[in-house]
Amino acid sequence: MANKVLNQPESSATLLSTELNNLANGSFAVDGADYDNATNMYRWADFELFLDDFDAAPDANGTFELHFFYKLDGTNYADGYDGDADSDSKPGSNTLQGLFVVTANDADQRIQLLKVPLQPYAFRACIKNNCGQDLTAVDTHHLKIFPYNEEIQ
Amino acid sequence: MIGAIPNPTFVEALACMHSGGRVSEAPELWRGLRGLWAPVVGVQGDVLHDLSGYSRDGALTGMDIATDWVVCSQGHTLDFDGTDDYIAIPGLHLGSAMSVITTIRFDDLSKSRAIVGEFAAPGNTWLIYYWIGGGGDRISLWDGSDTYCVGPAVSTWLELAVVNDSHGCQIYFDGEPQSMNGGAQSWSQGTDELRIGCWTGYYLDGAIARLAVYDRALSTAEVAAHYSDPLGMLRPSSGLIVSVPSGTSYDVTIAEAAGVADTVSGALSAVGSVAESASIQDAVSGLVDWTVTLSFTPSIGDAVTASAQFVGTVAEAAALADTVAGVGDMTLSVDEALGVTDAVASLVEIDLAVLETVTVTCTISGVVADQVITYEVIQLSGADILHTLDAAQISLILSDETFTLE
């Protein structure tokens, strides 16, 4: 009998946590470490953004943008600027991977973003706050990745 | 028409954008694309993202993002109040060869309404708008003077296309060219922003589901393609297609979760298998020395055919009717639970001078104690008979429970 398939989830990882503390509206936070998809070579990933919580209720239909800066040459990040993937990066349409849409609720919000395609390179994740409010200063916000593959033999 | 096929998600639209449209279902519609804004793929906050790849994101101006993102028959749309709502888009300067296509609804046509235009000085500007007044209502492309057709209906979704180049201007409603008044329009590239829904004193009262801008004149066929599937260019193509090169030996396995129709094809010495979980209709075919294995779980009737040198196996869980058929040297088997009617057939020209064995094997599982099992061998009759299977050539393998054969 042929093999069954397989939409097999792989190990999850936390990409951003304390970096999200006090993230101001209009600002972004970049992961300080790579997610090494050059080794993992996962094809897809789901993401969970946990916001715990806001200085005040955000705008209904406000967003948090998910960006990736890929390290295509193994050294420099394609971050729209000098390749450092840090605070002077320029997240834009070219790096945008998806949107987390929030509700106008000043409380915990746990939001999913599904089936984001991954490229086989290391990257750093970036979250841009565009929800109309700052995140709280010290809390337990996080961005987690849940990668998986469709089996192709 | 939007809604005929499920709308792509924002993530799927981004995947098409990142590939320059190459992974989309309509890559040909990406040629000359300079801006693409699609509220219909989902809420985007106070930014209307440009999905063309040119990063010309639009700023929602005078709009309330809590109430102006509206779900309707098209999916998500942006609602314009006719008073002060518009979207400002920087840096898109079009010459006179251009096309604009939008999925739009007018909620009020009691006065003139802007749709989209470059907000620039005269001579460097253009505007597509609805006009009501002297000469009757109209949809017009304006460059200082009008080229126009008769206006549309209110409160109805419209696929509006405006195509202009040196040969003329043509307006389309729902893919159909309209009778035009006036000729080609021309202007120099402007320097100011594009605005959706606003032009000095004219504001759109209605909704927009998507808007695409090209730097070339689209053909009538391309306009029709937009109308038949407005979101095909933002929908990643589904289904894997694996072609096995002729004359090579190749192993192919496609393993997926659900919802995709696959095609596996090969010429010589190909070995292929498809393994899926549910609700898939697959076609697997080969010419010579072809081995195919299909494995499914529920609710599909599968068909496997081959022309020669065929080894076929269909293995399923339950409740499926299968057909396995071939011509020539064959080993066919069906492996299922009870309660299923299968047909295993060898069709023509089984020549015992060439072929030594035709084996048909049924392995039946799930047998319970004292269960009655019936089987039947149906063969051709008359002059078509080349060989009649005898009992020794029929193998019926049952599970190790107690059973009765009839």
mmCIF file of N, CA and C in Angstrom, chain B residues 1-91:
data_model
loop_
_atom_site.group_PDB
_atom_site.id
_atom_site.type_symbol
_atom_site.label_atom_id
_atom_site.label_comp_id
_atom_site.label_asym_id
_atom_site.label_seq_id
_atom_site.Cartn_x
_atom_site.Cartn_y
_atom_site.Cartn_z
ATOM 1 N N MET B 1 -16.694 37.191 -12.427
ATOM 2 C CA MET B 1 -17.428 37.688 -11.279
ATOM 3 C C MET B 1 -16.793 37.211 -9.989
ATOM 4 N N ILE B 2 -16.582 38.125 -9.071
ATOM 5 C CA ILE B 2 -16.086 37.743 -7.756
ATOM 6 C C ILE B 2 -17.167 36.939 -7.053
ATOM 7 N N GLY B 3 -16.761 35.911 -6.360
ATOM 8 C CA GLY B 3 -17.709 35.082 -5.631
ATOM 9 C C GLY B 3 -17.993 33.772 -6.317
ATOM 10 N N ALA B 4 -17.718 33.680 -7.639
ATOM 11 C CA ALA B 4 -17.940 32.418 -8.333
ATOM 12 C C ALA B 4 -16.968 31.352 -7.827
ATOM 13 N N ILE B 5 -15.785 31.775 -7.430
ATOM 14 C CA ILE B 5 -14.750 30.895 -6.880
ATOM 15 C C ILE B 5 -14.330 31.522 -5.559
ATOM 16 N N PRO B 6 -14.006 30.705 -4.551
ATOM 17 C CA PRO B 6 -13.616 31.313 -3.269
ATOM 18 C C PRO B 6 -12.516 32.349 -3.423
ATOM 19 N N ASN B 7 -12.664 33.445 -2.697
ATOM 20 C CA ASN B 7 -11.657 34.501 -2.760
ATOM 21 C C ASN B 7 -10.334 34.017 -2.174
ATOM 22 N N PRO B 8 -9.232 34.429 -2.760
ATOM 23 C CA PRO B 8 -7.943 34.119 -2.129
ATOM 24 C C PRO B 8 -7.802 34.884 -0.824
ATOM 25 N N THR B 9 -6.947 34.374 0.045
ATOM 26 C CA THR B 9 -6.635 35.089 1.274
ATOM 27 C C THR B 9 -5.566 36.137 0.994
ATOM 28 N N PHE B 10 -5.363 37.003 1.958
ATOM 29 C CA PHE B 10 -4.310 38.013 1.809
ATOM 30 C C PHE B 10 -2.942 37.339 1.677
ATOM 31 N N VAL B 11 -2.719 36.279 2.453
ATOM 32 C CA VAL B 11 -1.437 35.567 2.373
ATOM 33 C C VAL B 11 -1.249 34.965 0.979
ATOM 34 N N GLU B 12 -2.315 34.387 0.425
ATOM 35 C CA GLU B 12 -2.214 33.821 -0.924
ATOM 36 C C GLU B 12 -1.941 34.914 -1.956
ATOM 37 N N ALA B 13 -2.599 36.056 -1.782
ATOM 38 C CA ALA B 13 -2.353 37.170 -2.701
ATOM 39 C C ALA B 13 -0.898 37.628 -2.620
ATOM 40 N N LEU B 14 -0.344 37.656 -1.393
ATOM 41 C CA LEU B 14 1.063 38.032 -1.237
ATOM 42 C C LEU B 14 1.983 37.023 -1.918
ATOM 43 N N ALA B 15 1.625 35.741 -1.832
ATOM 44 C CA ALA B 15 2.452 34.715 -2.490
ATOM 45 C C ALA B 15 2.497 34.956 -3.992
ATOM 46 N N CYS B 16 1.362 35.347 -4.569
ATOM 47 C CA CYS B 16 1.351 35.667 -6.004
ATOM 48 C C CYS B 16 2.209 36.898 -6.272
ATOM 49 N N MET B 17 2.093 37.892 -5.401
ATOM 50 C CA MET B 17 2.864 39.120 -5.582
ATOM 51 C C MET B 17 4.364 38.850 -5.511
ATOM 52 N N HIS B 18 4.783 38.073 -4.511
ATOM 53 C CA HIS B 18 6.217 37.827 -4.340
ATOM 54 C C HIS B 18 6.818 37.090 -5.534
ATOM 55 N N SER B 19 5.980 36.372 -6.276
ATOM 56 C CA SER B 19 6.487 35.652 -7.457
ATOM 57 C C SER B 19 6.285 36.454 -8.734
ATOM 58 N N GLY B 20 5.849 37.689 -8.622
ATOM 59 C CA GLY B 20 5.554 38.474 -9.822
ATOM 60 C C GLY B 20 4.403 37.894 -10.615
ATOM 61 N N GLY B 21 3.538 37.162 -9.938
ATOM 62 C CA GLY B 21 2.360 36.580 -10.583
ATOM 63 C C GLY B 21 2.578 35.214 -11.178
ATOM 64 N N ARG B 22 3.827 34.727 -11.172
ATOM 65 C CA ARG B 22 4.111 33.473 -11.869
ATOM 66 C C ARG B 22 3.416 32.272 -11.246
ATOM 67 N N VAL B 23 3.148 32.306 -9.939
ATOM 68 C CA VAL B 23 2.475 31.161 -9.320
ATOM 69 C C VAL B 23 0.965 31.341 -9.313
ATOM 70 N N SER B 24 0.465 32.412 -9.909
ATOM 71 C CA SER B 24 -0.973 32.654 -9.880
ATOM 72 C C SER B 24 -1.679 31.858 -10.973
ATOM 73 N N GLU B 25 -3.004 31.837 -10.876
ATOM 74 C CA GLU B 25 -3.783 31.149 -11.902
ATOM 75 C C GLU B 25 -3.870 31.962 -13.195
ATOM 76 N N ALA B 26 -3.474 33.217 -13.157
ATOM 77 C CA ALA B 26 -3.553 34.052 -14.360
ATOM 78 C C ALA B 26 -2.274 34.879 -14.518
ATOM 79 N N PRO B 27 -1.126 34.210 -14.720
ATOM 80 C CA PRO B 27 0.130 34.963 -14.806
ATOM 81 C C PRO B 27 0.160 35.940 -15.970
ATOM 82 N N GLU B 28 -0.608 35.648 -17.034
ATOM 83 C CA GLU B 28 -0.597 36.531 -18.204
ATOM 84 C C GLU B 28 -1.170 37.909 -17.887
ATOM 85 N N LEU B 29 -1.993 37.994 -16.833
ATOM 86 C CA LEU B 29 -2.601 39.279 -16.495
ATOM 87 C C LEU B 29 -1.678 40.144 -15.633
ATOM 88 N N TRP B 30 -0.470 39.670 -15.349
ATOM 89 C CA TRP B 30 0.490 40.476 -14.582
ATOM 90 C C TRP B 30 1.368 41.326 -15.485
ATOM 91 N N ARG B 31 1.318 41.106 -16.798
ATOM 92 C CA ARG B 31 2.178 41.879 -17.704
ATOM 93 C C ARG B 31 1.698 43.326 -17.756
ATOM 94 N N GLY B 32 2.577 44.236 -17.426
ATOM 95 C CA GLY B 32 2.234 45.654 -17.452
ATOM 96 C C GLY B 32 1.455 46.130 -16.245
ATOM 97 N N LEU B 33 1.270 45.260 -15.270
ATOM 98 C CA LEU B 33 0.543 45.654 -14.064
ATOM 99 C C LEU B 33 1.392 46.639 -13.257
ATOM 100 N N ARG B 34 0.805 47.768 -12.874
ATOM 101 C CA ARG B 34 1.547 48.778 -12.123
ATOM 102 C C ARG B 34 0.950 49.060 -10.755
ATOM 103 N N GLY B 35 -0.247 48.586 -10.533
ATOM 104 C CA GLY B 35 -0.862 48.753 -9.213
ATOM 105 C C GLY B 35 -2.042 47.812 -9.086
ATOM 106 N N LEU B 36 -2.187 47.200 -7.923
ATOM 107 C CA LEU B 36 -3.300 46.280 -7.711
ATOM 108 C C LEU B 36 -3.712 46.366 -6.244
ATOM 109 N N TRP B 37 -4.916 46.818 -6.022
ATOM 110 C CA TRP B 37 -5.423 46.976 -4.657
ATOM 111 C C TRP B 37 -6.698 46.156 -4.543
ATOM 112 N N ALA B 38 -6.762 45.314 -3.529
ATOM 113 C CA ALA B 38 -7.854 44.359 -3.448
ATOM 114 C C ALA B 38 -8.382 44.261 -2.015
ATOM 115 N N PRO B 39 -9.274 45.155 -1.618
ATOM 116 C CA PRO B 39 -9.920 44.994 -0.313
ATOM 117 C C PRO B 39 -10.555 43.613 -0.159
ATOM 118 N N VAL B 40 -10.921 43.010 -1.275
ATOM 119 C CA VAL B 40 -11.683 41.774 -1.241
ATOM 120 C C VAL B 40 -10.884 40.596 -0.670
ATOM 121 N N VAL B 41 -9.552 40.706 -0.590
ATOM 122 C CA VAL B 41 -8.777 39.598 -0.012
ATOM 123 C C VAL B 41 -8.666 39.704 1.503
ATOM 124 N N GLY B 42 -9.236 40.747 2.093
ATOM 125 C CA GLY B 42 -9.273 40.788 3.554
ATOM 126 C C GLY B 42 -8.957 42.162 4.123
ATOM 127 N N VAL B 43 -9.367 42.338 5.366
ATOM 128 C CA VAL B 43 -9.138 43.596 6.079
ATOM 129 C C VAL B 43 -7.641 43.901 6.148
ATOM 130 N N GLN B 44 -7.284 45.145 5.893
ATOM 131 C CA GLN B 44 -5.868 45.543 5.867
ATOM 132 C C GLN B 44 -5.603 46.781 6.724
ATOM 133 N N GLY B 45 -6.490 47.062 7.682
ATOM 134 C CA GLY B 45 -6.264 48.178 8.584
ATOM 135 C C GLY B 45 -6.428 49.515 7.886
ATOM 136 N N ASP B 46 -5.531 50.481 8.201
ATOM 137 C CA ASP B 46 -5.643 51.804 7.591
ATOM 138 C C ASP B 46 -4.748 51.944 6.364
ATOM 139 N N VAL B 47 -4.247 50.809 5.881
ATOM 140 C CA VAL B 47 -3.429 50.775 4.669
ATOM 141 C C VAL B 47 -4.091 49.828 3.667
ATOM 142 N N LEU B 48 -4.241 50.271 2.424
ATOM 143 C CA LEU B 48 -4.687 49.362 1.373
ATOM 144 C C LEU B 48 -3.438 48.943 0.605
ATOM 145 N N HIS B 49 -3.000 47.712 0.852
ATOM 146 C CA HIS B 49 -1.705 47.279 0.338
ATOM 147 C C HIS B 49 -1.743 47.096 -1.180
ATOM 148 N N ASP B 50 -0.682 47.539 -1.814
ATOM 149 C CA ASP B 50 -0.503 47.344 -3.251
ATOM 150 C C ASP B 50 0.012 45.926 -3.468
ATOM 151 N N LEU B 51 -0.758 45.111 -4.159
ATOM 152 C CA LEU B 51 -0.400 43.713 -4.372
ATOM 153 C C LEU B 51 0.269 43.483 -5.718
ATOM 154 N N SER B 52 0.677 44.581 -6.392
ATOM 155 C CA SER B 52 1.349 44.425 -7.684
ATOM 156 C C SER B 52 2.838 44.169 -7.525
ATOM 157 N N GLY B 53 3.377 44.465 -6.326
ATOM 158 C CA GLY B 53 4.814 44.358 -6.114
ATOM 159 C C GLY B 53 5.534 45.681 -6.203
ATOM 160 N N TYR B 54 4.822 46.754 -6.504
ATOM 161 C CA TYR B 54 5.453 48.065 -6.645
ATOM 162 C C TYR B 54 5.376 48.915 -5.370
ATOM 163 N N SER B 55 4.842 48.350 -4.324
ATOM 164 C CA SER B 55 4.856 49.003 -2.999
ATOM 165 C C SER B 55 4.123 50.335 -2.969
ATOM 166 N N ARG B 56 3.127 50.481 -3.808
ATOM 167 C CA ARG B 56 2.352 51.720 -3.782
ATOM 168 C C ARG B 56 1.133 51.523 -2.888
ATOM 169 N N ASP B 57 1.411 51.402 -1.596
ATOM 170 C CA ASP B 57 0.327 51.197 -0.649
ATOM 171 C C ASP B 57 -0.519 52.459 -0.536
ATOM 172 N N GLY B 58 -1.823 52.267 -0.416
ATOM 173 C CA GLY B 58 -2.732 53.396 -0.321
ATOM 174 C C GLY B 58 -3.063 53.719 1.124
ATOM 175 N N ALA B 59 -3.161 55.021 1.422
ATOM 176 C CA ALA B 59 -3.541 55.463 2.768
ATOM 177 C C ALA B 59 -5.029 55.768 2.786
ATOM 178 N N LEU B 60 -5.761 55.095 3.682
ATOM 179 C CA LEU B 60 -7.182 55.392 3.838
ATOM 180 C C LEU B 60 -7.310 56.783 4.452
ATOM 181 N N THR B 61 -7.981 57.670 3.738
ATOM 182 C CA THR B 61 -8.046 59.074 4.140
ATOM 183 C C THR B 61 -9.505 59.475 4.346
ATOM 184 N N GLY B 62 -9.785 60.056 5.513
ATOM 185 C CA GLY B 62 -11.163 60.422 5.835
ATOM 186 C C GLY B 62 -12.045 59.232 6.127
ATOM 187 N N MET B 63 -11.435 58.067 6.252
ATOM 188 C CA MET B 63 -12.209 56.832 6.406
ATOM 189 C C MET B 63 -12.055 56.289 7.818
ATOM 190 N N ASP B 64 -13.045 55.551 8.271
ATOM 191 C CA ASP B 64 -13.039 54.911 9.580
ATOM 192 C C ASP B 64 -12.808 53.419 9.370
ATOM 193 N N ILE B 65 -11.633 52.938 9.789
ATOM 194 C CA ILE B 65 -11.318 51.539 9.470
ATOM 195 C C ILE B 65 -12.201 50.571 10.238
ATOM 196 N N ALA B 66 -12.858 51.050 11.300
ATOM 197 C CA ALA B 66 -13.755 50.159 12.048
ATOM 198 C C ALA B 66 -15.064 49.925 11.308
ATOM 199 N N THR B 67 -15.475 50.882 10.479
ATOM 200 C CA THR B 67 -16.791 50.765 9.832
ATOM 201 C C THR B 67 -16.726 50.734 8.313
ATOM 202 N N ASP B 68 -15.608 51.157 7.729
ATOM 203 C CA ASP B 68 -15.553 51.224 6.262
ATOM 204 C C ASP B 68 -15.035 49.947 5.610
ATOM 205 N N TRP B 69 -14.488 49.016 6.406
ATOM 206 C CA TRP B 69 -14.253 47.667 5.890
ATOM 207 C C TRP B 69 -15.570 46.917 6.048
ATOM 208 N N VAL B 70 -16.212 46.598 4.943
ATOM 209 C CA VAL B 70 -17.561 46.044 4.970
ATOM 210 C C VAL B 70 -17.572 44.704 4.249
ATOM 211 N N VAL B 71 -18.242 43.731 4.846
ATOM 212 C CA VAL B 71 -18.404 42.435 4.193
ATOM 213 C C VAL B 71 -19.712 42.444 3.410
ATOM 214 N N CYS B 72 -19.638 42.073 2.132
ATOM 215 C CA CYS B 72 -20.850 41.993 1.305
ATOM 216 C C CYS B 72 -20.714 40.778 0.394
ATOM 217 N N SER B 73 -21.498 40.740 -0.649
ATOM 218 C CA SER B 73 -21.507 39.568 -1.527
ATOM 219 C C SER B 73 -20.157 39.318 -2.183
ATOM 220 N N GLN B 74 -19.324 40.341 -2.302
ATOM 221 C CA GLN B 74 -18.019 40.176 -2.933
ATOM 222 C C GLN B 74 -16.966 39.653 -1.955
ATOM 223 N N GLY B 75 -17.272 39.722 -0.673
ATOM 224 C CA GLY B 75 -16.269 39.499 0.358
ATOM 225 C C GLY B 75 -16.038 40.820 1.068
ATOM 226 N N HIS B 76 -14.807 41.061 1.513
ATOM 227 C CA HIS B 76 -14.509 42.356 2.119
ATOM 228 C C HIS B 76 -14.421 43.437 1.030
ATOM 229 N N THR B 77 -14.984 44.584 1.323
ATOM 230 C CA THR B 77 -14.875 45.722 0.422
ATOM 231 C C THR B 77 -14.625 46.971 1.252
ATOM 232 N N LEU B 78 -14.222 48.037 0.592
ATOM 233 C CA LEU B 78 -14.085 49.333 1.254
ATOM 234 C C LEU B 78 -15.245 50.223 0.850
ATOM 235 N N ASP B 79 -15.910 50.784 1.851
ATOM 236 C CA ASP B 79 -17.069 51.625 1.615
ATOM 237 C C ASP B 79 -16.654 53.096 1.617
ATOM 238 N N PHE B 80 -17.098 53.830 0.623
ATOM 239 C CA PHE B 80 -16.811 55.263 0.480
ATOM 240 C C PHE B 80 -18.108 56.026 0.715
ATOM 241 N N ASP B 81 -18.023 57.084 1.550
ATOM 242 C CA ASP B 81 -19.252 57.730 2.005
ATOM 243 C C ASP B 81 -19.757 58.844 1.102
ATOM 244 N N GLY B 82 -19.032 59.189 0.047
ATOM 245 C CA GLY B 82 -19.490 60.240 -0.852
ATOM 246 C C GLY B 82 -19.219 61.640 -0.335
ATOM 247 N N THR B 83 -18.587 61.739 0.821
ATOM 248 C CA THR B 83 -18.362 63.051 1.442
ATOM 249 C C THR B 83 -16.887 63.418 1.518
ATOM 250 N N ASP B 84 -16.093 62.546 2.157
ATOM 251 C CA ASP B 84 -14.667 62.878 2.304
ATOM 252 C C ASP B 84 -13.774 61.646 2.286
ATOM 253 N N ASP B 85 -14.301 60.493 1.919
ATOM 254 C CA ASP B 85 -13.491 59.265 1.914
ATOM 255 C C ASP B 85 -12.703 59.139 0.621
ATOM 256 N N TYR B 86 -11.436 58.814 0.733
ATOM 257 C CA TYR B 86 -10.674 58.448 -0.453
ATOM 258 C C TYR B 86 -9.392 57.722 -0.035
ATOM 259 N N ILE B 87 -8.714 57.185 -1.020
ATOM 260 C CA ILE B 87 -7.446 56.486 -0.785
ATOM 261 C C ILE B 87 -6.369 57.188 -1.590
ATOM 262 N N ALA B 88 -5.309 57.582 -0.907
ATOM 263 C CA ALA B 88 -4.205 58.309 -1.538
ATOM 264 C C ALA B 88 -3.062 57.344 -1.815
ATOM 265 N N ILE B 89 -2.615 57.327 -3.074
ATOM 266 C CA ILE B 89 -1.568 56.392 -3.502
ATOM 267 C C ILE B 89 -0.425 57.197 -4.114
ATOM 268 N N PRO B 90 0.757 57.094 -3.537
ATOM 269 C CA PRO B 90 1.865 57.919 -4.035
ATOM 270 C C PRO B 90 2.548 57.321 -5.255
ATOM 271 N N GLY B 91 3.017 58.191 -6.095
ATOM 272 C CA GLY B 91 4.037 57.818 -7.075
ATOM 273 C C GLY B 91 3.621 56.941 -8.218
#
